[in-house]
XYZ file of C-alpha atoms in Angstrom:
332
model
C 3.388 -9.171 60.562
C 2.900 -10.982 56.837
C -0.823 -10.283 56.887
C 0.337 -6.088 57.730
C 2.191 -6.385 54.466
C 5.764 -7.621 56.524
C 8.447 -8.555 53.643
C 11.751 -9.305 53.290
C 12.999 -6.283 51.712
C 11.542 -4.443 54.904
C 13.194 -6.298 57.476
C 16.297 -5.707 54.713
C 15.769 -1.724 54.887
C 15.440 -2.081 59.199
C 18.544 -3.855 59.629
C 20.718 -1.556 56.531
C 19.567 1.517 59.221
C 22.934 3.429 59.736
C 21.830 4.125 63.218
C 19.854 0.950 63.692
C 20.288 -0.883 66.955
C 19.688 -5.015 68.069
C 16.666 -4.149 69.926
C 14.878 -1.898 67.545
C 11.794 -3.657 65.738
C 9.714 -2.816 62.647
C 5.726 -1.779 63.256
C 3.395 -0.218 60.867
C 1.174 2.820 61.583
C -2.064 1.452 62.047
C -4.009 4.462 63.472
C -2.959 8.276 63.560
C -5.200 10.856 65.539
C -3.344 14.015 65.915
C 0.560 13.304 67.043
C -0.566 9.867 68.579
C 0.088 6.306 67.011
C -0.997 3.391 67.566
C 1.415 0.220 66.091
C 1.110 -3.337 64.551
C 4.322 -5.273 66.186
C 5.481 -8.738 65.969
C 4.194 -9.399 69.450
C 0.780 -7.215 68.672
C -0.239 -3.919 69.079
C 1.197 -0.723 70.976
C 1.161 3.226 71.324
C 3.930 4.838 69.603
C 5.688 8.172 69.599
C 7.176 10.611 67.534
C 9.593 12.549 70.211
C 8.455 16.192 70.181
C 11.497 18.403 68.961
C 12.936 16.400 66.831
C 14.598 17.894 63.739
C 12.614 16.860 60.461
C 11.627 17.736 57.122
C 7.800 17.543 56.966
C 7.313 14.515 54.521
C 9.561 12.594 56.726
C 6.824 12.584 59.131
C 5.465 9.425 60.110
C 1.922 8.811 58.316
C -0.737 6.122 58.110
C 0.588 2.894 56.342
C 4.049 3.244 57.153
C 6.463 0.877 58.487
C 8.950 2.031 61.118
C 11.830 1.257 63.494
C 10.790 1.549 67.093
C 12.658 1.351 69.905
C 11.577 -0.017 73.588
C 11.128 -2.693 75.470
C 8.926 -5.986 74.464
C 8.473 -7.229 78.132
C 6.692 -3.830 78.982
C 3.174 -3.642 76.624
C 1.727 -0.597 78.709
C 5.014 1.787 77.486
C 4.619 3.357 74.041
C 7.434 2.676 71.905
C 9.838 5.482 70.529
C 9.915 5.730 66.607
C 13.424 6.193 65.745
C 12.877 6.087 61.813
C 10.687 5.946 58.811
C 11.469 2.647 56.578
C 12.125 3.387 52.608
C 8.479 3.973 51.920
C 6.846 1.988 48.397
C 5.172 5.595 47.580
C 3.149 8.470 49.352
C -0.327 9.508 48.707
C 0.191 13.286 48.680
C -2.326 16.218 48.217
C -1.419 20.343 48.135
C -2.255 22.143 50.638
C -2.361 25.774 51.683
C -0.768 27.450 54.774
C -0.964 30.784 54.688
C 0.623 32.215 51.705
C 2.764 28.760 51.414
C 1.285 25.735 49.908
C 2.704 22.808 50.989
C 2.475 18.877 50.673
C 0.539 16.688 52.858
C 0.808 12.592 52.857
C -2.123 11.251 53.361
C -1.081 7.512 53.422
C 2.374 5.812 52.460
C 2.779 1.872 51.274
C -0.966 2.360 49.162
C -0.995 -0.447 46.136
C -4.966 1.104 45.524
C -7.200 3.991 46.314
C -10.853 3.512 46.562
C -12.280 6.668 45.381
C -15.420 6.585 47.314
C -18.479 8.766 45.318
C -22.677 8.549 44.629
C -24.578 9.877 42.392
C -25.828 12.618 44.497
C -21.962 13.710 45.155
C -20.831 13.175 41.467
C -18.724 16.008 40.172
C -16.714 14.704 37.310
C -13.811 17.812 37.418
C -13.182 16.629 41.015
C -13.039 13.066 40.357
C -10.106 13.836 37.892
C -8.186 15.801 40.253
C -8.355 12.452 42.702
C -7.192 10.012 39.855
C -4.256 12.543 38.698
C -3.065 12.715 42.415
C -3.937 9.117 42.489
C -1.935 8.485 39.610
C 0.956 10.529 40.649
C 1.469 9.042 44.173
C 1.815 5.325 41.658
C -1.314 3.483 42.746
C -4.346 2.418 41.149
C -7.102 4.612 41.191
C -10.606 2.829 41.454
C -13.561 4.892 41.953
C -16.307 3.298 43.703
C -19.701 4.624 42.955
C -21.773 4.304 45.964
C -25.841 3.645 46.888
C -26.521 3.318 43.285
C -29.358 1.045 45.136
C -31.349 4.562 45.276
C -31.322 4.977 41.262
C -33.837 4.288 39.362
C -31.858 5.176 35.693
C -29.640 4.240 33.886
C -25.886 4.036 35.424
C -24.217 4.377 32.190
C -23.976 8.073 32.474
C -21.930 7.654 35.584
C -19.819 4.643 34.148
C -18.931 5.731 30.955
C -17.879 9.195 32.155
C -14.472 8.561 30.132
C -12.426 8.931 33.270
C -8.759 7.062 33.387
C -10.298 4.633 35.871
C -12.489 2.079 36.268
C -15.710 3.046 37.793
C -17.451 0.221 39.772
C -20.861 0.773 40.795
C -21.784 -0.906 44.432
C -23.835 -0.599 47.388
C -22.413 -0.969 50.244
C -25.528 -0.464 52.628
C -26.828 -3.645 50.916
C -23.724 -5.453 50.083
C -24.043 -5.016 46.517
C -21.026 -4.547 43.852
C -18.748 -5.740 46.832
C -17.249 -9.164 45.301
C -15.833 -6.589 42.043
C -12.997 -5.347 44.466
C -10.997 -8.817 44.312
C -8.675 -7.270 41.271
C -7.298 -5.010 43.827
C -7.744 -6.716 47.226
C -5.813 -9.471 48.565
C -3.790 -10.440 51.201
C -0.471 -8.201 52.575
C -1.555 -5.238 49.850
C -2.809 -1.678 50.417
C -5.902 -0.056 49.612
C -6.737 3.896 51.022
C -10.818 4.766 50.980
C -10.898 8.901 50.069
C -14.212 10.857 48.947
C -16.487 13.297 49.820
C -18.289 12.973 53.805
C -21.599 11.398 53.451
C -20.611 9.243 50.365
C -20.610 6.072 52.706
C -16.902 5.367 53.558
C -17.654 4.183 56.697
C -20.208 1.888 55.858
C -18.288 0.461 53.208
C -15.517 -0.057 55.800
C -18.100 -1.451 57.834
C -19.039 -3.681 55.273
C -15.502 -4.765 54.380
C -15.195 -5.917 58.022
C -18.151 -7.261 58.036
C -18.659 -5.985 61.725
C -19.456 -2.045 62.425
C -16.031 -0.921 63.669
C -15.929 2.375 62.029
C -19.019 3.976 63.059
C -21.427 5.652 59.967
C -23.142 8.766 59.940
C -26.167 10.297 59.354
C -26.817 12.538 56.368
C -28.137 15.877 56.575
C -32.224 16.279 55.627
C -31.445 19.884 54.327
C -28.719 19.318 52.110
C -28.457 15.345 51.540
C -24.584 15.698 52.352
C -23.139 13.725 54.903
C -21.584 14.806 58.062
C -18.243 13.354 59.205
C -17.709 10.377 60.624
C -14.078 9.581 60.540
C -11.839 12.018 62.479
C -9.351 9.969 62.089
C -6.749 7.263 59.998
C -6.776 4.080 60.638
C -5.631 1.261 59.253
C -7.764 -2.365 58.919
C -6.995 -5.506 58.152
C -9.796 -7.731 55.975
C -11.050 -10.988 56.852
C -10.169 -13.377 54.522
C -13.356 -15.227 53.698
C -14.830 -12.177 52.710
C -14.847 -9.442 50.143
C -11.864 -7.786 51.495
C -9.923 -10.945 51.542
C -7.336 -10.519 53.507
C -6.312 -6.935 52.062
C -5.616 -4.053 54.511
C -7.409 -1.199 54.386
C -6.968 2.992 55.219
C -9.987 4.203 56.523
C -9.726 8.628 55.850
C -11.728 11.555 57.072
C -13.572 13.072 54.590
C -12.268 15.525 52.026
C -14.217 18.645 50.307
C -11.702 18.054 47.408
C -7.838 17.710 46.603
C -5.584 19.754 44.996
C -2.573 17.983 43.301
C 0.808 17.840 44.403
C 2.413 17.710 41.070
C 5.933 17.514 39.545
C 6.432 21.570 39.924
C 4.810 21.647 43.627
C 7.525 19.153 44.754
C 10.453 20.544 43.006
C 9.140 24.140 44.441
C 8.817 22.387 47.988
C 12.614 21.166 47.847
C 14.065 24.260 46.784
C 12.239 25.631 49.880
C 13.581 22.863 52.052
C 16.924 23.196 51.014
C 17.045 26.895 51.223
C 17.654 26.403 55.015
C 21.072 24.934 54.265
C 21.704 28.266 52.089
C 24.996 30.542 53.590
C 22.618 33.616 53.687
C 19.204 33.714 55.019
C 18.292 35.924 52.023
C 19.907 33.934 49.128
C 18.200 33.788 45.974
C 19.679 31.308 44.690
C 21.237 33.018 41.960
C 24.662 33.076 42.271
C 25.082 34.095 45.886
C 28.109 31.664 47.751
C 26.775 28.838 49.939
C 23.724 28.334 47.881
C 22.571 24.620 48.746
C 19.723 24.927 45.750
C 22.644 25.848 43.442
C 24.557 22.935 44.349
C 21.936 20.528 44.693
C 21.759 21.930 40.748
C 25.101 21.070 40.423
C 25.085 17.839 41.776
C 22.235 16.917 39.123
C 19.437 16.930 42.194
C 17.372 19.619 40.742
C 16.304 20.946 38.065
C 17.916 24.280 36.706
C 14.523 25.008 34.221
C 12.361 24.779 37.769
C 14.805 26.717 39.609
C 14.524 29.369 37.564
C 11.082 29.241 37.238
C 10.648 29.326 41.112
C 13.025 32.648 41.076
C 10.854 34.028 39.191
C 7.349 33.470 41.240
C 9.540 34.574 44.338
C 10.269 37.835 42.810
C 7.143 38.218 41.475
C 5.292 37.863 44.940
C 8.604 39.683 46.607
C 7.997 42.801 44.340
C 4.818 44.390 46.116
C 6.377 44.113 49.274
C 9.777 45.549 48.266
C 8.174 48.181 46.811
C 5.548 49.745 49.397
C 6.069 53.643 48.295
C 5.262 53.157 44.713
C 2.350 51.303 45.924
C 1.165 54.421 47.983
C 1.981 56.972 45.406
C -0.490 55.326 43.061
């Protein structure tokens, strides 16, 4: 469980549990497709569940990287174990995301010490590579952007590497195992790194590479655009030999993203104030100075802040107004 990342201050966190009982262990995610899991346990690895109904809020959700209590037996390998609860994550690699009229958060990885921001020159698009260090930044790990096959330029890099961007831009090649010994300032053993970047940017045979075996299976790029298609449909998480470039770091293997909007300071204050408006007396509170208002008192207790509250009153009845007033809309 050491080479996973296993410390003290976790097995500290499973046993502190309120609810925790003698037979519950600690695993870490180490592969999520859809609802199903798949564990690293002290005795190796097994399916895991998150039981269906279960009352949550949605960034308690179990995610790639994270360490959990499970429940079940150790004598039975075939049974998937329950997952009772998420340990005190490190951080959360979080991106915005829209559903329907709603944008909401969505973690993709917990426990990261590194994300490899995965790019060529053929994908380069410097306003985009921003947006992944900020959210980068934000989630508090070290953004590293990794610029791929620069084995197919013939110019000068130093257009790509002195872009100015706040991170260090590494160029490699991971089809010919070039650049690759540059990682070891953020690999090494029991830490966290998280590949993200565009499909067709070569992820997968950088994972591949990593391994140095072809586990994660990389795919072919397009002859009419030069973009890649996907390849990973899935998270998983890898651990690195040690005698090789990876040495002995773990790494989160993602599907491939168009781009990433940033989950920032106002989008998670916004996002509790929603969450917390289900604890509100009335289901139409406004969180003004109605009775029973949880946001109020989550104000009150110091939780939140009132300058954001207000602020998020005042986009509600902004985007409440059209709605509320239908006949002056038809008279016009």
């Amino acid at each position: 469980m050491k080479a996973f990342g296993y410390t003290p201050a976790l097995a500290q966190a499973l046993s502190g549990l309120p609810e925790a009982q003698p037979d519950w262990q600690a695993a870490r995610i180490v592969r999520v497709e859809r609802n199903q899991y798949l564990l690293e346990t002290a005795s190796g690895p097994r399916e895991g569940v998150w039981p269906a109904g279960r009352r949550h809020k949605l960034l308690d959700v179990p995610v790639i990287g994270d360490w959990v209590a499970c429940s079940g037996a150790a004598d039975t390998p075939d049974e998937p174990l329950r997952i009772e609860a998420v340990l005190d994550r490190q951080n959360t690699f979080i991106r915005s995301v829209l559903k329907g009229r709603r944008t909401q958060p969505q973690v993709l990885a917990a426990n990261v010490d590194t994300v490899l921001i995965v790019t060529s020159p053929l994908d380069w698009d410097l306003e985009r590579l921003e947006r992944y260090v900020q959210a980068v930044q934000l989630s508090q790990a070290q953004p590293v952007i990794l610029l791929n096959k620069t084995d197919e330029v013939r110019s000068s890099l130093e257009r790509w590497t002195d872009a100015g961007l706040d991170a260090p831009v590494l160029p490699i090649s991971a089809a010919a195992g070039q650049g690759l010994d540059a990682l070891a300032e953020w690999l090494a053993p029991g830490r966290t790194a998280a590949l993200i970047g565009s499909s067709g940017v070569g992820k997968s045979t950088l994972t591949n590479a990593l391994l140095g075996q072809e586990l994660s299976r990389a795919g072919d790029v397009s002859d009419l655009t030069g973009e890649g298609r996907h390849t990973t449909t899935w998270r998983t998480l890898y651990p690195l030999p040690l005698d090789g470039p990876g040495r002995g770091a773990l790494l989160i293997d993602n599907p491939g993203l168009r781009d990433i909007a940033v989950w920032d300071e106002e989008g998670a204050a916004f996002w509790a104030i929603e969450e917390l408006a289900a604890d509100c007396r009335y289901s139409r509170c406004t969180h003004g100075r109605e009775p029973g208002c949880a946001v109020q008192a989550a104000v009150a207790r110091g939780e939140l802040d009132a300058a954001l509250v207000d602020l998020y009153r005042e986009q509600q009845a902004v985007q409440e107004a059209p709605r509320r007033n239908p006949r002056d809309k038809r008279r016009r």
